[in-house]
Tab-separated table of C-alpha atoms and ligand atoms in Angstrom:
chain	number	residue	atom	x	y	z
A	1	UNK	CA	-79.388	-26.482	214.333
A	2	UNK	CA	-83.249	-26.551	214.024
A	3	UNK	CA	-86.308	-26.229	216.355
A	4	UNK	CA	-86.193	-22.338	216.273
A	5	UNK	CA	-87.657	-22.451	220.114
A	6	UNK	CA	-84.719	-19.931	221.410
A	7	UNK	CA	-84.875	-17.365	219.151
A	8	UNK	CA	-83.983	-13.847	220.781
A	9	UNK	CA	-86.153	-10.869	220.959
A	10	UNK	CA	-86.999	-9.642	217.009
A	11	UNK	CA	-83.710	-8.208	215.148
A	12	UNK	CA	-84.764	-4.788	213.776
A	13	UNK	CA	-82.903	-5.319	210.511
A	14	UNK	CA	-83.987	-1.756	209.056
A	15	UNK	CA	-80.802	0.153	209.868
A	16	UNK	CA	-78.845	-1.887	207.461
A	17	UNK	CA	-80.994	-2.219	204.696
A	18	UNK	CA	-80.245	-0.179	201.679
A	19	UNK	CA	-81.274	-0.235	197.867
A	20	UNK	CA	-78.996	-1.320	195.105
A	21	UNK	CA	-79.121	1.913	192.533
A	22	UNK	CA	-78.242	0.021	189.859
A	23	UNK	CA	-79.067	2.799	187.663
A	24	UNK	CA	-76.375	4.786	189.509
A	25	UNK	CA	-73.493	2.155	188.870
A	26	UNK	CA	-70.648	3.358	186.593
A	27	UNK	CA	-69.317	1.608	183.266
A	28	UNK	CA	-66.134	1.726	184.740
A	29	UNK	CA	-67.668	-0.328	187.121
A	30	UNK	CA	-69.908	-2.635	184.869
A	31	UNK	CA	-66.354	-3.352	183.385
A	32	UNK	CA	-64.586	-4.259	186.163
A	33	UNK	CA	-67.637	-6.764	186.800
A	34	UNK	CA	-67.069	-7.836	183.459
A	35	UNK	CA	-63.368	-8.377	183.919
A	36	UNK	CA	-64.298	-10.491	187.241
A	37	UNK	CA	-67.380	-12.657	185.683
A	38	UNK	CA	-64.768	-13.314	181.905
A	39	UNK	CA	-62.399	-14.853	183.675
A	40	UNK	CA	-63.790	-16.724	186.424
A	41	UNK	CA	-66.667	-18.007	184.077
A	42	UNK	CA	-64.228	-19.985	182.419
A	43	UNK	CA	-62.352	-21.074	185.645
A	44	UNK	CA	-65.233	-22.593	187.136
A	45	UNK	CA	-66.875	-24.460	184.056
A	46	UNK	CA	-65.016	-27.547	184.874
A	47	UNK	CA	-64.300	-26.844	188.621
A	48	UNK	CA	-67.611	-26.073	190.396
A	49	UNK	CA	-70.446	-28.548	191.344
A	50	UNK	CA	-72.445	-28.728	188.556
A	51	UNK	CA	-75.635	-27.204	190.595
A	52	UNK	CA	-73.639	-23.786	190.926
A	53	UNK	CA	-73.643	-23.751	186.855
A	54	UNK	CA	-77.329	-24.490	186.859
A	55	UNK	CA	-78.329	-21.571	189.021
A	56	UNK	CA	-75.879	-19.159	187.347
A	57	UNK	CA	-77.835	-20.341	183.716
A	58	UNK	CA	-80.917	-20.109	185.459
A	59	UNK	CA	-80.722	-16.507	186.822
A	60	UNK	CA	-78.960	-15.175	183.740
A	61	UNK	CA	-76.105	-13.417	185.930
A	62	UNK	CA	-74.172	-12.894	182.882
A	63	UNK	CA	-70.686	-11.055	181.665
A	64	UNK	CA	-72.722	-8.081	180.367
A	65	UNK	CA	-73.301	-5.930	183.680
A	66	UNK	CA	-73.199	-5.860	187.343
A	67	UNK	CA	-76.348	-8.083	187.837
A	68	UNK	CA	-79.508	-5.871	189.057
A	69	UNK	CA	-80.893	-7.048	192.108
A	70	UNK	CA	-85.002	-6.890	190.605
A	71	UNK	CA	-84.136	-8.927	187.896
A	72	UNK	CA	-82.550	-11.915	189.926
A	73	UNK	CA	-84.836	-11.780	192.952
A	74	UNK	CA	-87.858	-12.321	189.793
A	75	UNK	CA	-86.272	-15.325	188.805
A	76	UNK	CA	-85.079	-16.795	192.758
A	77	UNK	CA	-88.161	-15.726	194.235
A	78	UNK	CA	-90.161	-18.441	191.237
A	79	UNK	CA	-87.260	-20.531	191.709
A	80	UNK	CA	-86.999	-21.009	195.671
A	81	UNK	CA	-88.193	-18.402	197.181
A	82	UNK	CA	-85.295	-16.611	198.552
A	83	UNK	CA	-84.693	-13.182	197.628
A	84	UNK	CA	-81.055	-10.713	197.361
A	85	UNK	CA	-81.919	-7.923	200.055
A	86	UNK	CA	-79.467	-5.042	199.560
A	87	UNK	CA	-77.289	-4.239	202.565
A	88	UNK	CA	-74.995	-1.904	203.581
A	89	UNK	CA	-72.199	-4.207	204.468
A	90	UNK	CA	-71.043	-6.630	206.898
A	91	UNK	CA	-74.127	-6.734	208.916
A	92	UNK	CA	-74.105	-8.005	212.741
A	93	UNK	CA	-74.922	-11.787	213.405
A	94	UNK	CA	-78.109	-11.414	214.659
A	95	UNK	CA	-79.047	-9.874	211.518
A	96	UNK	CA	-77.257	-12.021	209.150
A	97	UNK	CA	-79.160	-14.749	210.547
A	98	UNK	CA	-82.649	-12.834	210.572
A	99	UNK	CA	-82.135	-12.528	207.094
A	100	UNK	CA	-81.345	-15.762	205.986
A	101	UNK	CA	-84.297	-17.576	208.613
A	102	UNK	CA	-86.271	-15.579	206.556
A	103	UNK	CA	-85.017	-16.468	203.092
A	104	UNK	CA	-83.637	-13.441	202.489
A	105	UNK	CA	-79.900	-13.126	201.314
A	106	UNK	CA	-77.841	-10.150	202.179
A	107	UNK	CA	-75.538	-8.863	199.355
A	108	UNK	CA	-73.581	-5.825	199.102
A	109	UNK	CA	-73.797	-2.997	196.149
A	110	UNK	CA	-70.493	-2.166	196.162
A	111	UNK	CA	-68.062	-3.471	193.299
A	112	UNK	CA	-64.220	-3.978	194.885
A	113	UNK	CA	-61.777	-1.164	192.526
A	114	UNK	CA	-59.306	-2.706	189.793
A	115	UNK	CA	-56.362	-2.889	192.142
A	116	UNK	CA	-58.457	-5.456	194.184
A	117	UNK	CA	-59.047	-7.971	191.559
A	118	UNK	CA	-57.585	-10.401	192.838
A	119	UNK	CA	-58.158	-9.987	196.841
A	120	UNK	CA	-60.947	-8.106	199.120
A	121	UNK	CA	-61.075	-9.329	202.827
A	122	UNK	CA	-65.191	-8.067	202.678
A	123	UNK	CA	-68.064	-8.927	200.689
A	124	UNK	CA	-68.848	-7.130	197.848
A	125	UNK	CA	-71.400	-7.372	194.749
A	126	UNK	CA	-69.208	-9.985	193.326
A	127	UNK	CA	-68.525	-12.626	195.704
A	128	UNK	CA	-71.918	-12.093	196.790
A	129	UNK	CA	-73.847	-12.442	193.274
A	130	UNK	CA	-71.558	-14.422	191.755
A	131	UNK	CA	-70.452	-16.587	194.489
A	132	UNK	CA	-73.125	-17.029	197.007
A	133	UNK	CA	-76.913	-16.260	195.031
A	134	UNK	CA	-76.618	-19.477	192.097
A	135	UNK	CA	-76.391	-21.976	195.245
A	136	UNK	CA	-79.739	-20.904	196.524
A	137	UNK	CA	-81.664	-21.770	192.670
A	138	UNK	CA	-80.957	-25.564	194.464
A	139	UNK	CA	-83.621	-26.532	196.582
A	140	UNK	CA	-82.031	-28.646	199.130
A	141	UNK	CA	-79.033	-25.856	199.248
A	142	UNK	CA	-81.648	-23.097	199.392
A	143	UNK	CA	-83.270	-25.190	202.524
A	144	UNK	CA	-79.988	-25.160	204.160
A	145	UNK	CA	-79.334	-21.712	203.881
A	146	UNK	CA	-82.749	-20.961	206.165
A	147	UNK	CA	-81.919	-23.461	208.881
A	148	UNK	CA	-78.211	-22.357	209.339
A	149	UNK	CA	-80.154	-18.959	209.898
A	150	UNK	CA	-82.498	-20.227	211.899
A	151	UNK	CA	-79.973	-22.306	213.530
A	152	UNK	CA	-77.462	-19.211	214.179
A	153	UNK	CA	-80.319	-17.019	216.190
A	154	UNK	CA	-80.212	-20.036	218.155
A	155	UNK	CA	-76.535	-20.323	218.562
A	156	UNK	CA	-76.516	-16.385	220.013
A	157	UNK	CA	-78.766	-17.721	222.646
A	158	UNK	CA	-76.577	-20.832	223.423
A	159	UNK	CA	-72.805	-19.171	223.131
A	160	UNK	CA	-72.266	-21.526	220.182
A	161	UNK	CA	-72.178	-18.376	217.045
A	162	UNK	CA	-68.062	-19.615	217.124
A	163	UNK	CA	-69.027	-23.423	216.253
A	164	UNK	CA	-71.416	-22.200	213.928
A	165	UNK	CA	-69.216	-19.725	212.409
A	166	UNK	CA	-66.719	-22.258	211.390
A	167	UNK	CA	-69.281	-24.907	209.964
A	168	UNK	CA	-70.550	-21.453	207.590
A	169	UNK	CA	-67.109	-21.133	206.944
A	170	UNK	CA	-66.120	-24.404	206.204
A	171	UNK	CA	-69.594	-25.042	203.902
A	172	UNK	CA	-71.161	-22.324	202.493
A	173	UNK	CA	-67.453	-20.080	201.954
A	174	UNK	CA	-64.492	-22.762	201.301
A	175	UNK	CA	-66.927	-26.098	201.168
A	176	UNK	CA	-65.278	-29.269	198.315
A	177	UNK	CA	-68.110	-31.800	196.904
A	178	UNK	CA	-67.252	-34.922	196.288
A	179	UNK	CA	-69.173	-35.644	192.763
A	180	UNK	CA	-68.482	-38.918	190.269
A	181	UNK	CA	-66.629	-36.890	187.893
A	182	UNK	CA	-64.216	-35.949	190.918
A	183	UNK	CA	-63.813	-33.197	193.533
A	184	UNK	CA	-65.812	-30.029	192.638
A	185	UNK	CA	-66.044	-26.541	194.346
A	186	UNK	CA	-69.476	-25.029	195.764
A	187	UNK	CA	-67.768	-22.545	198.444
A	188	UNK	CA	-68.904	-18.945	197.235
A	189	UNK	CA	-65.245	-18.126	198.814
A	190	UNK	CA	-63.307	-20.185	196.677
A	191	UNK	CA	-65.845	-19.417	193.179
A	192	UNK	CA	-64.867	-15.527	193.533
A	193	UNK	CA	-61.458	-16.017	193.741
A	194	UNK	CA	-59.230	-16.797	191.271
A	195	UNK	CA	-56.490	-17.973	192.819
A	196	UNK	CA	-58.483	-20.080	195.331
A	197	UNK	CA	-60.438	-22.030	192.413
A	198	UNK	CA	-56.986	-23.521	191.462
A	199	UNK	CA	-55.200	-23.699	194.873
A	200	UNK	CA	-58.673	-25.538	196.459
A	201	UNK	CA	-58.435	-28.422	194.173
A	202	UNK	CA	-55.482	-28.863	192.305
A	203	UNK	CA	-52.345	-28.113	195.009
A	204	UNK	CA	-50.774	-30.145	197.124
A	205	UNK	CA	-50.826	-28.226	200.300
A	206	UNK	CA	-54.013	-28.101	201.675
A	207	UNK	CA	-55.522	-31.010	203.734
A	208	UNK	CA	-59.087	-32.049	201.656
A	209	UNK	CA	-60.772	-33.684	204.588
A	210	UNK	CA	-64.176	-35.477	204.691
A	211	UNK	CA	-67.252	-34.329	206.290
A	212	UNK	CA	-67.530	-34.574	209.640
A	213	UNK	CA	-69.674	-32.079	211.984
A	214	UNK	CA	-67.822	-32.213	214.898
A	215	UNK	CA	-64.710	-31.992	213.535
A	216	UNK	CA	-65.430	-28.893	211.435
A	217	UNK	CA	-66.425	-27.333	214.539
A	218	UNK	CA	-63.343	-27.808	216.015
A	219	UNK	CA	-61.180	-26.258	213.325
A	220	UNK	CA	-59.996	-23.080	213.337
A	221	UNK	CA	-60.021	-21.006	210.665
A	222	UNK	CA	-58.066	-17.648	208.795
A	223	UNK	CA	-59.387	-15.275	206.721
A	224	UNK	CA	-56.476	-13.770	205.281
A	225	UNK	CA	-54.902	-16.072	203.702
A	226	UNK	CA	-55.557	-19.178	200.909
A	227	UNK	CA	-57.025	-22.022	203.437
A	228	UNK	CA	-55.021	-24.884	204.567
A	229	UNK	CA	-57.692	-27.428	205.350
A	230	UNK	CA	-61.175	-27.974	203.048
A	231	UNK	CA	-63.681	-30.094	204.289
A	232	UNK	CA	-65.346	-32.202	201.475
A	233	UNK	CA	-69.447	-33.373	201.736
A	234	UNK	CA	-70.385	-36.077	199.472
A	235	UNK	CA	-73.936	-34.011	198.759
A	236	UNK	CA	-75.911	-31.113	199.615
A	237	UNK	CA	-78.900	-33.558	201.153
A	238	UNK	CA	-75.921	-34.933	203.352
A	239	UNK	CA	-75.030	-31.473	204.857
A	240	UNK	CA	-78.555	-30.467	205.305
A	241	UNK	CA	-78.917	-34.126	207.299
A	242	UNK	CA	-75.792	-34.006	209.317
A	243	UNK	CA	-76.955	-30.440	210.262
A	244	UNK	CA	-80.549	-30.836	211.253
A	245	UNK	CA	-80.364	-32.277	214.987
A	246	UNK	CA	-80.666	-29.922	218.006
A	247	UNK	CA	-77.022	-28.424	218.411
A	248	UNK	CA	-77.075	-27.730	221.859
A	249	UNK	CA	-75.673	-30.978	222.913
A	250	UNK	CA	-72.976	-30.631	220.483
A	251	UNK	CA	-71.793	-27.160	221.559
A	252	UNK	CA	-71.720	-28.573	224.885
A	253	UNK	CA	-69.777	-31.371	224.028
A	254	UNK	CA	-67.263	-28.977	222.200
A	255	UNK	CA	-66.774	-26.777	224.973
A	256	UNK	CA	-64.431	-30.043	226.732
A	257	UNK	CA	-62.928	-30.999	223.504
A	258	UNK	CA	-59.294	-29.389	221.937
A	259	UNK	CA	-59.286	-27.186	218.963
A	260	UNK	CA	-57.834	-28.043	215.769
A	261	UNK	CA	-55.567	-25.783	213.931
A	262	UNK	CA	-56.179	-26.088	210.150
A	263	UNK	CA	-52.462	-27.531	209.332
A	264	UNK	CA	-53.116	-30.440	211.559
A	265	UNK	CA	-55.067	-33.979	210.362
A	266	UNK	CA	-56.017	-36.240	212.967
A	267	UNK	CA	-56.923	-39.718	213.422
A	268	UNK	CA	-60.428	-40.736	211.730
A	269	UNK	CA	-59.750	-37.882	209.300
A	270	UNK	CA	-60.677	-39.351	205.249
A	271	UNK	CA	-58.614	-37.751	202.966
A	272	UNK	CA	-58.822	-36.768	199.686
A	273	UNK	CA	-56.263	-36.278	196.569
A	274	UNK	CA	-56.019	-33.178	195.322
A	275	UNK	CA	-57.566	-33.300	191.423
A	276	UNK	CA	-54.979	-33.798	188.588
A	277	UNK	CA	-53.943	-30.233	187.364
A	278	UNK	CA	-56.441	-28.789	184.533
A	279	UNK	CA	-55.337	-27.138	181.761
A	280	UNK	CA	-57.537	-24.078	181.953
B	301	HBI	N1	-72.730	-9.856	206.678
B	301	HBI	N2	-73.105	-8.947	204.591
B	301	HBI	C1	-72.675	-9.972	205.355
B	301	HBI	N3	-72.203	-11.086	204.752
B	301	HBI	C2	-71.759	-12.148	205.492
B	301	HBI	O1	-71.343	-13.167	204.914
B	301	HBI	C3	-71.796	-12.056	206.903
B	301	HBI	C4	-72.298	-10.876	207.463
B	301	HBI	N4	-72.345	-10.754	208.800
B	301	HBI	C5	-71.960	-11.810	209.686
B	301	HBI	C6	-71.419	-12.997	209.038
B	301	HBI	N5	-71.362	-13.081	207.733
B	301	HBI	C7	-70.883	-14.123	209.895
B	301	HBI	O2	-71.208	-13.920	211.218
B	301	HBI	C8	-71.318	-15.538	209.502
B	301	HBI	O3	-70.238	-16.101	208.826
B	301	HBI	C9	-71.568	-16.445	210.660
B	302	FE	FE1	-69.523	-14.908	201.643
């Protein structure tokens, strides 16, 4: 992605800024948080890379209460740097990116109702706090996280925001670690979700493929359904490696290569096992 030489005329990122209010959040809501955070918690103890548990210790998001925003940016901002900025929702690309080249993550306020426990197509305080923010305590993760912005305000320039949208996708949302005690999750997709913490590592269906740049930005994706294909990095320092060349090459080699649709393996492909099923 890198050398930030491209990078189009200044995003005004104002418009979709917004404040948290935590003051203003309900208990009714604090519960359903609470519900969320119980049961995921212990879901994710033995599932996610152990560098996800770290940063959830180390910014006390905790069972008690939709996490406020001042609170976590103290500890992340001593910790890495980065800092939550409140937004409104899904913001454009150019924005997303802004944000992130700058360190800054965007999170939404809202908190998804009790009949959407278990599914939400959009971001909300959740996936965002609970999923996304405990990645960026790492400092090789937290790196990443400002070149794939820096690296998307240059894909806008370059027509490459689909590649790059599938190697976000296939990382930073639905992304399998390969660690010594087995395969672990660090996709703030798959953390939020319930049934996705299971499904990712332990069934049979899905393809667990290894890392491969190219081939990531080949594959299609859906976001409406449980994923068919994961794509599995053997460390964070690998991803950030793989990802720091100049992409415009690579988007112009894409553009005369096929697609791959995420039930299909190909040749070359390493594959990995899905883990033995976990009692809890
Ligand atoms: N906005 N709030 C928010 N959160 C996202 O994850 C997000 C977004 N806007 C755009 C976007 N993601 C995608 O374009 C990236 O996956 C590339
Ligand atoms: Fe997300």
């Amino acid at each position: 992605m890198a050398a930030a030489d491209k990078i189009p005329a200044q995003t005004d990122v104002a418009p979709y800024l917004t404040e948290q209010r935590w003051e203003g959040y309900r208990p009714e809501q604090h519960a359903i948080w609470r519900t969320l955070f119980h049961r995921q918690a212990a879901l994710v103890q033995r599932r996610a890379v152990p560098a996800y548990l770290d940063g959830v210790a180390a910014l006390s998001v905790s069972a008690d209460s939709i996490p406020d925003f001042r609170i976590v940016n103290d500890m992340l901002g001593r910790r890495t740097g980065w800092s939550v900025t409140p937004v409104t929702g899904l913001v454009p690309d150019d924005v997303f990116f802004t944000l992130l080249a700058s360190r800054r993550f965007p999170a939404t306020c809202f908190i998804r109702r009790e009949d959407q426990l278990d599914y939400l197509q959009e971001p909300d305080v959740f996936h965002d706090l609970f999923g996304h923010v405990p990645l960026l305590v790492n400092p090789v993760f937290a790196d990443y996280m400002q070149a794939y912005g820096e690296g998307g305000l240059k894909a806008l320039s370059l027509g490459g925001l689909g590649r790059l949208a599938r190697l976000y996708w296939y990382n930073v949302e639905f992304g399998l670690i390969a660690t010594e005690d087995g395969l672990r999750i660090y996709g703030a997709g798959i953390l939020s979700s319930r049934s996705e913490t299971i499904y990712a590592l332990e069934d049979e269906r899905p393809h667990r493929v290894g890392f491969d740049l190219m081939r990531i930005m080949r594959t299609r994706f859906r976001i409406d359904d449980l994923q068919q294909c994961y794509f599995v990095i053997d460390s964070f320092a690998q991803l950030f490696a793989a990802t720091r060349p100049d992409f415009a090459p690579l988007y112009a080699a894409l553009d005369r290569q096929p697609d791959v649709e995420p039930t299909a393996t190909e040749k070359g492909d390493r594959l990995f096992a899905p883990v033995a099923p976990l009692s809890h």
